[in-house]
Amino acid sequence: RSSWLLLAPLLTPPVPVITAPPCSLCPEGAHRFQWIRNLVPEFGISSSHVKVLSSPAEFYELLKVQIKAAKQRVVMASLYLGTGLLEQELVYCLEETLEKSLQAKGSPDLRVSILLDYTRGSRGRKNSRTMLIPLLQRFPEQVRVSLFHTPNLRGLLRLLIPERFNETIGLQHIKVYLFDDNVILSGANLSDLYFTNRQDRYVLLRDSPEIADFFTELVDAIGDVSLQLQQDDTVQMMEGMVHPYQGDKVAYCEIANRRVMEVINSARTRQELLHAKTFHSSQPGSSLLSQQGSQASGSLKPEPDTWIYPLIQMKPFGIQIDEMVTETLLTEAERDARIYLTTGYFNLTQAYMDLILGTRAEYRILLASPEVNGFFGAKGVAGAIPAAYVYIEHQFYSEVCCLQQQERVQLQEYSRAGWTFHAKGLWLYLAGSDLPCLTLIGSPNFGYRSVHRDLEAQVAIVTENKALQQQLHQEQEQLYLCSGVVSTSTFEQPSRYVKLWVKLVTPLIKNFF
């Protein structure tokens, strides 16, 4: 079966080279990152609306509480929905909330939109689709389930590559969970492991209607170019929409690009107008933001001290905003700045590796030890994936040593008995500061897949507030506390032995996992 995977590089089109991002930082404290709003909308909020979660159990309980409290909308984008008891309980929560909405006077207000990946969500007899069909059957006017199918999996490739391996070509990988005006950004999927003992990251943005509107529109846009799940477990495209793998690929990608960029650009225009009106207000307490806040809550809305920038990466559609912003952050980080970068799957793109090795900031890179890799102990070829990551890690570490950068670029391995590791993101500490002023949080792993194959979204959170900076610092510290520093002796351990065939195959397939 694994031989089909080796064919994939020969059957997929070459990837165009990205040009350098046309941005530079301006030296104004936390505001040095305002250049990001040239690419995406900027949402100014109060730091009191941001809460950093720390555990899978806290994440799961919050999902249930938020579903039960939702009145207008539930929007959930994930790779897949699992099929266990914990996932079933989430479905029951949705059913209960929809039932309450249906029984309320007048027409029901609640709308539920769920976006998953087609290949991952269709795996096996019992899958994400079969979990959600009862909701579609019972609440057909209120529930929408969209299954994204990558346009790159088509024709002969689609016929030849078996289930599970077909997921390597491209996925819907965004993880956003929103309930009315509350938004959870995470890298976690809707599966029992992510609710119990799989460490990830999670940030709740409370009472943030503009941000919730943006992600609702983004998920709607991707949903519109996805296959729609029907009550009988069939799928069909929206009327008049180009099919992702049966229709013309170029036409499909152009439509998808247009839909997503409309969301980004219209939100950016709205936020610029809002910012201009607020900035030019003659009375300090009479800004549009303050007026909106006072109408909604009867009190003045606090001045923003935190800014949220949504970063979208959809290379199949020609959208590479997250890549541009990440490369610029790595390029422009000054000497003595510290960047903490973490990924569940250490497989950095060549561009990211070159920037880390060739720039001035200090790096502390946290990755999974083989024992906490999500593929550890898997059957078949997948069981060799942790060894492939060890090989990639060893190659990078050797390059660090060759350049004598061990003091500036440090690798650390997360290790925790009975747990797996899936956290990804970045914290930026400016030179001389003990607290981070910026973090990236969301779905990307900083690898080839995230940049070139999958649909990804994360947010850059920039804050001037010391309390929120402290929250982010504590989150980083808690993750790094469960780690050990990588040294030459790390790769001499028997558990780090990599078989010759894995070394030979890894360069061929590293862009697929």
XYZ file of C-alpha atoms in Angstrom:
513
model
C 0.000 0.000 0.000
C 2.821 2.396 0.840
C 4.119 2.250 -2.734
C 1.240 4.443 -3.876
C 2.473 7.164 -1.536
C 5.807 7.197 -3.279
C 4.066 7.949 -6.577
C 2.487 11.099 -5.197
C 5.438 13.469 -5.800
C 5.421 12.420 -9.470
C 1.701 12.945 -9.915
C 1.218 16.356 -8.314
C 2.124 19.626 -10.047
C 5.273 21.541 -9.066
C 4.884 24.348 -6.547
C 5.747 27.900 -7.625
C 8.452 29.732 -5.697
C 7.233 32.470 -3.366
C 8.698 35.931 -3.640
C 9.877 37.786 -0.549
C 7.109 39.557 1.380
C 6.956 43.310 0.694
C 6.865 44.344 4.346
C 9.139 45.711 7.028
C 8.634 46.431 10.689
C 8.316 49.934 12.112
C 9.901 50.653 15.528
C 6.909 51.583 17.704
C 6.823 49.034 20.547
C 3.994 46.538 20.100
C 2.708 48.727 17.266
C 5.676 47.721 15.148
C 3.403 44.956 13.849
C 0.801 47.282 12.371
C 2.183 46.485 8.919
C 0.186 43.232 9.083
C -3.006 45.223 8.550
C -1.811 45.969 5.008
C -2.583 42.309 4.296
C -5.483 41.369 6.574
C -8.098 43.029 8.790
C -6.927 44.369 12.147
C -9.292 43.837 15.086
C -8.619 45.975 18.148
C -10.005 44.486 21.380
C -9.514 44.730 25.117
C -7.115 42.195 26.619
C -9.823 41.394 29.179
C -11.640 39.575 26.336
C -8.752 37.128 25.821
C -8.360 33.952 27.848
C -5.583 31.394 27.336
C -6.616 27.813 28.105
C -4.085 25.214 29.173
C -5.571 21.709 29.082
C -7.597 19.418 26.796
C -10.224 18.927 29.500
C -10.691 22.697 29.866
C -11.044 22.977 26.085
C -13.672 20.215 25.971
C -15.744 21.607 28.851
C -15.667 25.067 27.266
C -16.932 23.642 23.954
C -19.922 22.067 25.718
C -20.720 25.188 27.743
C -20.502 27.415 24.671
C -22.681 25.109 22.537
C -25.370 25.024 25.222
C -25.337 28.813 25.596
C -25.419 29.639 21.854
C -28.465 31.539 20.598
C -27.644 32.690 17.036
C -24.773 30.671 15.610
C -22.435 27.759 16.119
C -19.609 27.558 13.574
C -17.083 24.739 13.856
C -14.204 24.143 11.441
C -11.992 21.132 12.075
C -10.115 18.389 10.260
C -12.649 15.846 11.484
C -15.118 14.879 14.220
C -14.250 11.681 16.068
C -16.680 8.835 16.732
C -16.228 8.143 20.460
C -18.438 8.856 23.464
C -16.989 12.328 24.111
C -17.638 13.377 20.519
C -21.152 11.921 20.728
C -21.762 14.072 23.789
C -20.832 17.159 21.744
C -23.393 16.112 19.116
C -25.996 15.666 21.875
C -25.211 19.196 23.117
C -25.804 20.519 19.590
C -29.054 18.558 19.336
C -30.275 19.871 22.682
C -29.461 23.485 21.778
C -31.117 23.153 18.367
C -34.195 21.626 19.989
C -34.472 24.583 22.400
C -34.162 26.977 19.483
C -36.872 25.094 17.584
C -39.256 25.261 20.542
C -38.725 28.990 21.069
C -41.451 31.334 19.878
C -41.359 32.243 16.198
C -38.861 30.825 13.744
C -35.642 29.353 15.214
C -32.676 31.760 15.156
C -29.868 29.280 15.739
C -27.770 28.225 12.753
C -25.115 25.495 12.945
C -22.371 25.336 10.301
C -19.754 22.587 10.417
C -16.772 22.420 8.052
C -14.643 19.270 7.918
C -12.265 17.607 5.496
C -13.898 15.197 3.025
C -11.224 12.465 2.997
C -10.551 12.464 6.767
C -14.224 12.836 7.619
C -15.209 9.932 5.351
C -12.653 7.423 6.648
C -14.168 4.088 7.743
C -17.775 2.982 8.085
C -18.420 4.994 11.241
C -17.052 8.466 10.634
C -17.667 12.200 10.958
C -20.460 12.013 8.393
C -22.424 9.281 10.156
C -22.031 11.198 13.445
C -23.642 14.326 11.978
C -26.345 12.919 9.693
C -28.935 12.679 12.559
C -28.589 16.470 13.045
C -29.119 17.063 9.324
C -32.165 14.807 9.293
C -33.766 16.389 12.335
C -32.875 20.049 11.727
C -32.485 20.381 7.935
C -33.175 24.136 7.896
C -30.693 24.960 10.654
C -27.706 22.678 10.079
C -25.101 22.744 7.312
C -22.256 20.239 7.036
C -19.608 21.056 4.415
C -16.845 18.621 3.424
C -13.849 20.231 1.722
C -12.186 18.157 -0.981
C -8.796 19.343 -2.221
C -8.736 20.072 -5.975
C -5.317 18.384 -6.146
C -6.772 14.925 -5.497
C -8.373 14.102 -8.833
C -8.259 11.790 -11.838
C -5.839 8.886 -11.738
C -4.353 10.047 -8.447
C -7.756 9.873 -6.749
C -8.400 6.380 -8.137
C -5.007 4.958 -7.211
C -4.278 6.304 -3.730
C -6.056 4.252 -1.031
C -7.937 5.596 1.986
C -5.750 7.318 4.616
C -2.924 7.884 2.092
C -5.241 10.096 0.029
C -5.176 12.549 2.958
C -1.527 13.329 2.199
C -2.445 15.303 -0.948
C -4.266 18.109 0.864
C -6.721 18.741 3.698
C -9.077 21.229 5.327
C -6.904 21.786 8.405
C -8.421 24.968 9.940
C -9.556 24.691 13.578
C -11.960 27.464 14.597
C -14.865 27.043 17.023
C -17.243 29.968 17.492
C -20.459 30.443 19.384
C -22.413 33.677 18.884
C -19.653 36.275 19.451
C -17.150 34.035 21.258
C -14.303 32.490 19.233
C -11.911 29.676 20.159
C -8.719 29.482 18.076
C -6.802 26.242 18.408
C -4.809 23.528 16.700
C -6.987 20.837 18.274
C -9.421 18.652 16.374
C -12.842 17.463 17.578
C -11.661 14.082 18.814
C -11.449 12.368 22.200
C -7.636 12.460 22.282
C -7.753 16.249 21.989
C -10.201 16.330 24.915
C -8.130 14.147 27.251
C -4.370 13.620 26.828
C -3.206 15.308 23.615
C -1.557 18.627 24.455
C -2.452 21.539 22.205
C -3.034 25.295 22.481
C -6.344 27.135 22.841
C -7.291 30.818 23.089
C -10.794 32.136 23.752
C -11.744 35.572 22.390
C -14.891 36.638 24.272
C -17.510 39.143 23.088
C -15.692 39.809 19.815
C -18.475 40.193 17.204
C -16.265 41.513 14.398
C -13.826 38.605 14.760
C -16.702 36.117 14.983
C -18.256 37.640 11.851
C -14.957 37.309 9.998
C -14.482 33.621 10.807
C -18.156 32.901 10.121
C -17.752 34.431 6.654
C -14.465 32.570 6.097
C -15.992 29.200 6.989
C -19.037 30.027 4.833
C -16.770 30.843 1.882
C -14.869 27.546 2.164
C -18.177 25.763 2.763
C -19.586 27.205 -0.466
C -16.791 25.584 -2.511
C -17.064 22.304 -0.585
C -19.263 19.247 -0.965
C -22.517 19.482 1.006
C -23.440 16.460 3.141
C -26.997 15.246 2.520
C -29.410 13.420 4.836
C -28.817 10.113 3.009
C -24.993 10.348 3.393
C -24.487 11.436 -0.217
C -22.722 14.690 -1.102
C -23.377 17.332 -3.722
C -22.053 20.723 -4.724
C -24.073 23.904 -4.415
C -25.953 24.739 -7.595
C -23.762 26.497 -10.169
C -20.507 25.733 -8.308
C -17.519 24.106 -10.050
C -16.806 20.607 -8.702
C -13.445 20.323 -6.863
C -12.226 17.122 -8.558
C -14.593 16.571 -11.492
C -14.689 20.154 -12.771
C -11.987 22.362 -14.241
C -9.251 22.761 -11.623
C -8.152 26.259 -12.626
C -11.750 27.540 -12.672
C -12.451 25.954 -9.265
C -9.338 27.460 -7.669
C -10.095 30.898 -9.130
C -13.622 30.837 -7.678
C -12.306 29.663 -4.285
C -9.619 32.371 -4.289
C -12.203 35.022 -5.121
C -14.607 33.895 -2.378
C -11.936 33.794 0.344
C -10.243 37.044 -0.697
C -13.642 38.796 -0.732
C -14.007 37.861 2.934
C -10.514 39.090 3.811
C -10.707 42.331 1.817
C -14.234 43.308 2.834
C -13.393 42.766 6.517
C -10.178 44.738 6.076
C -12.117 47.633 4.508
C -14.689 47.565 7.323
C -11.994 47.628 9.985
C -10.096 50.455 8.281
C -13.277 52.566 8.183
C -13.977 51.755 11.814
C -10.398 52.628 12.759
C -10.538 55.936 10.819
C -13.831 56.988 12.414
C -12.556 56.081 15.868
C -9.210 57.809 15.355
C -10.739 61.041 14.039
C -13.431 61.281 16.695
C -13.289 64.707 18.375
C -14.533 63.513 21.769
C -12.397 60.860 23.515
C -15.499 59.022 24.758
C -17.591 59.413 21.624
C -15.816 57.056 19.209
C -17.792 54.647 17.117
C -16.336 51.787 19.130
C -17.407 53.402 22.377
C -20.882 54.126 21.024
C -21.322 50.533 19.915
C -20.098 49.276 23.260
C -22.341 51.588 25.247
C -25.374 50.565 23.189
C -24.636 46.889 23.742
C -23.705 46.938 27.429
C -24.735 50.322 28.772
C -21.127 51.249 29.507
C -18.146 52.579 27.565
C -16.167 50.005 25.662
C -12.512 49.969 26.848
C -9.851 51.240 24.488
C -8.141 48.381 22.660
C -4.763 47.271 23.979
C -4.678 44.046 21.974
C -4.861 43.477 18.217
C -5.939 40.330 16.398
C -4.766 39.627 12.829
C -6.203 36.549 11.060
C -3.556 34.881 8.890
C -4.850 32.647 6.095
C -2.808 30.137 4.092
C -4.444 28.322 1.162
C -1.708 27.696 -1.392
C -3.997 25.537 -3.611
C -6.016 28.747 -4.105
C -2.975 31.023 -4.446
C -3.422 32.559 -0.960
C -0.240 32.664 1.130
C -0.717 35.417 3.698
C 0.348 33.357 6.718
C 3.579 32.360 4.980
C 4.389 35.993 4.127
C 3.753 37.204 7.679
C 5.663 34.336 9.315
C 8.674 34.815 7.038
C 8.680 38.552 7.762
C 8.518 37.991 11.528
C 11.473 35.587 11.329
C 13.417 37.914 9.011
C 12.927 41.096 11.021
C 13.361 39.777 14.573
C 16.280 41.768 15.957
C 19.383 40.563 17.747
C 18.657 39.467 21.348
C 14.961 39.003 20.573
C 13.753 35.517 21.522
C 11.403 33.398 19.475
C 9.814 30.336 20.990
C 8.477 28.157 18.177
C 6.615 24.916 18.759
C 5.263 22.272 16.404
C 3.822 18.821 16.924
C 5.487 17.697 13.698
C 8.982 19.101 13.156
C 9.324 19.380 9.392
C 10.065 23.046 8.705
C 10.035 24.376 5.161
C 13.444 25.142 3.676
C 12.615 28.865 3.747
C 11.805 28.792 7.482
C 14.948 26.756 8.247
C 17.131 29.150 6.263
C 15.677 32.145 8.101
C 16.146 30.543 11.529
C 19.755 29.608 10.740
C 20.601 32.870 8.998
C 18.991 35.572 11.177
C 19.888 37.207 14.488
C 17.227 36.319 17.058
C 17.533 33.499 19.590
C 15.330 30.475 18.915
C 13.935 27.865 21.278
C 12.180 25.244 19.142
C 9.897 22.763 20.919
C 8.969 19.532 19.157
C 7.591 16.116 20.027
C 9.888 13.360 21.260
C 9.200 10.103 19.369
C 7.164 8.714 22.294
C 4.673 11.616 22.266
C 4.400 11.815 18.476
C 0.811 11.164 17.397
C 1.987 8.353 15.079
C 3.965 6.503 17.787
C 2.955 2.844 17.848
C 0.833 3.106 14.691
C 0.454 0.044 12.469
C 2.117 -0.373 9.090
C 4.091 2.357 7.366
C 2.609 5.052 9.649
C 4.507 3.488 12.548
C 7.776 4.601 10.930
C 6.728 8.268 10.801
C 8.159 9.141 14.267
C 11.522 7.758 13.088
C 11.273 9.917 9.961
C 10.766 12.981 12.184
C 13.798 11.952 14.260
C 15.828 11.797 11.043
C 14.627 15.271 9.955
C 15.361 16.641 13.437
C 18.852 15.107 13.452
C 19.634 16.629 10.053
C 18.566 20.084 11.251
C 20.487 19.737 14.518
C 23.608 18.710 12.580
C 23.274 21.838 10.460
C 22.945 23.981 13.599
C 26.149 22.418 14.960
C 27.955 22.770 11.647
C 27.211 26.513 11.691
C 28.133 26.676 15.404
C 24.715 28.113 16.274
C 23.934 25.828 19.258
C 23.737 28.753 21.686
C 21.393 30.782 19.492
C 19.207 27.960 18.102
C 18.168 25.376 20.666
C 15.961 22.328 20.117
C 13.848 20.939 22.952
C 11.746 17.771 22.984
C 8.394 17.569 24.744
C 8.007 14.405 26.790
C 5.115 13.501 29.095
C 4.110 9.980 30.098
C 0.756 8.908 28.670
C 0.375 12.053 26.540
C 0.883 13.038 22.915
C 1.946 16.482 21.703
C 0.178 18.583 19.060
C 0.850 22.184 20.135
C 1.987 24.633 17.499
C 2.660 28.336 17.379
C 5.140 31.065 18.156
C 5.857 33.567 20.929
C 7.985 36.647 20.211
C 9.918 38.374 23.012
C 11.441 41.703 21.982
C 15.056 42.355 22.973
C 15.276 43.169 26.692
C 11.744 41.974 27.459
C 10.820 39.098 29.765
C 7.300 38.854 28.327
C 6.047 38.150 24.781
C 4.225 40.924 22.909
C 3.117 38.660 20.021
C 1.948 35.092 19.605
C 0.776 33.046 16.626
C -1.876 30.444 17.388
C -3.929 28.226 15.099
C -3.605 25.256 12.783
C -0.271 25.589 10.864
C 2.711 23.368 11.776
C 5.286 25.511 9.885
C 5.946 22.548 7.586
C 5.616 21.929 3.859
C 2.059 20.618 4.210
C 0.896 23.707 6.088
C 2.455 26.058 3.554
C 1.725 24.258 0.278
C -1.007 21.610 0.612
C -3.604 22.290 3.305
C -6.090 25.032 4.152
C -4.767 26.750 7.281
C -5.673 29.668 9.535
C -4.140 31.158 12.631
C -4.169 34.533 14.328
C -1.389 36.853 15.344
C -2.227 38.291 18.772
C -0.289 41.476 19.542
C -0.763 42.966 22.994
C 0.536 45.839 25.110
C -1.237 44.531 28.215
C 1.120 43.083 30.834
C -1.482 40.722 32.302
C -2.181 39.132 28.916
C 1.526 39.020 28.127
C 1.947 37.181 31.439
C -0.780 34.690 30.434
C 1.010 33.999 27.164
C 4.363 33.711 28.943
C 2.945 31.194 31.425
C 1.449 29.179 28.568
C 4.857 29.020 26.896
C 6.624 28.129 30.139
C 4.173 25.319 30.968
C 4.757 23.695 27.577
C 8.544 24.043 27.712
C 8.708 22.756 31.316
C 7.815 19.286 29.987
C 10.861 19.218 27.720
C 14.527 18.375 27.605
C 17.248 20.085 25.583
C 18.453 18.190 22.511
C 22.170 17.440 22.333
C 24.441 15.135 20.366
C 23.857 12.388 22.937
C 20.094 12.562 22.269
C 20.596 10.873 18.912
C 22.852 8.184 20.396
C 19.981 6.700 22.415
C 18.682 3.320 21.158
C 15.167 4.809 20.800
C 16.545 7.259 18.201
C 17.871 4.603 15.887
C 16.553 5.207 12.358
C 16.500 2.310 9.906
C 18.223 2.745 6.577
C 15.021 2.394 4.536
C 13.422 5.218 6.556
C 16.415 7.455 5.797
C 16.133 6.649 2.108
C 12.357 7.143 1.901
C 12.068 10.276 4.084
C 13.379 12.766 1.455
C 10.816 11.401 -1.006
C 7.780 11.634 1.271
C 8.638 14.401 3.783
C 6.372 16.862 1.958
C 3.338 14.666 2.637
C 3.287 14.414 6.460
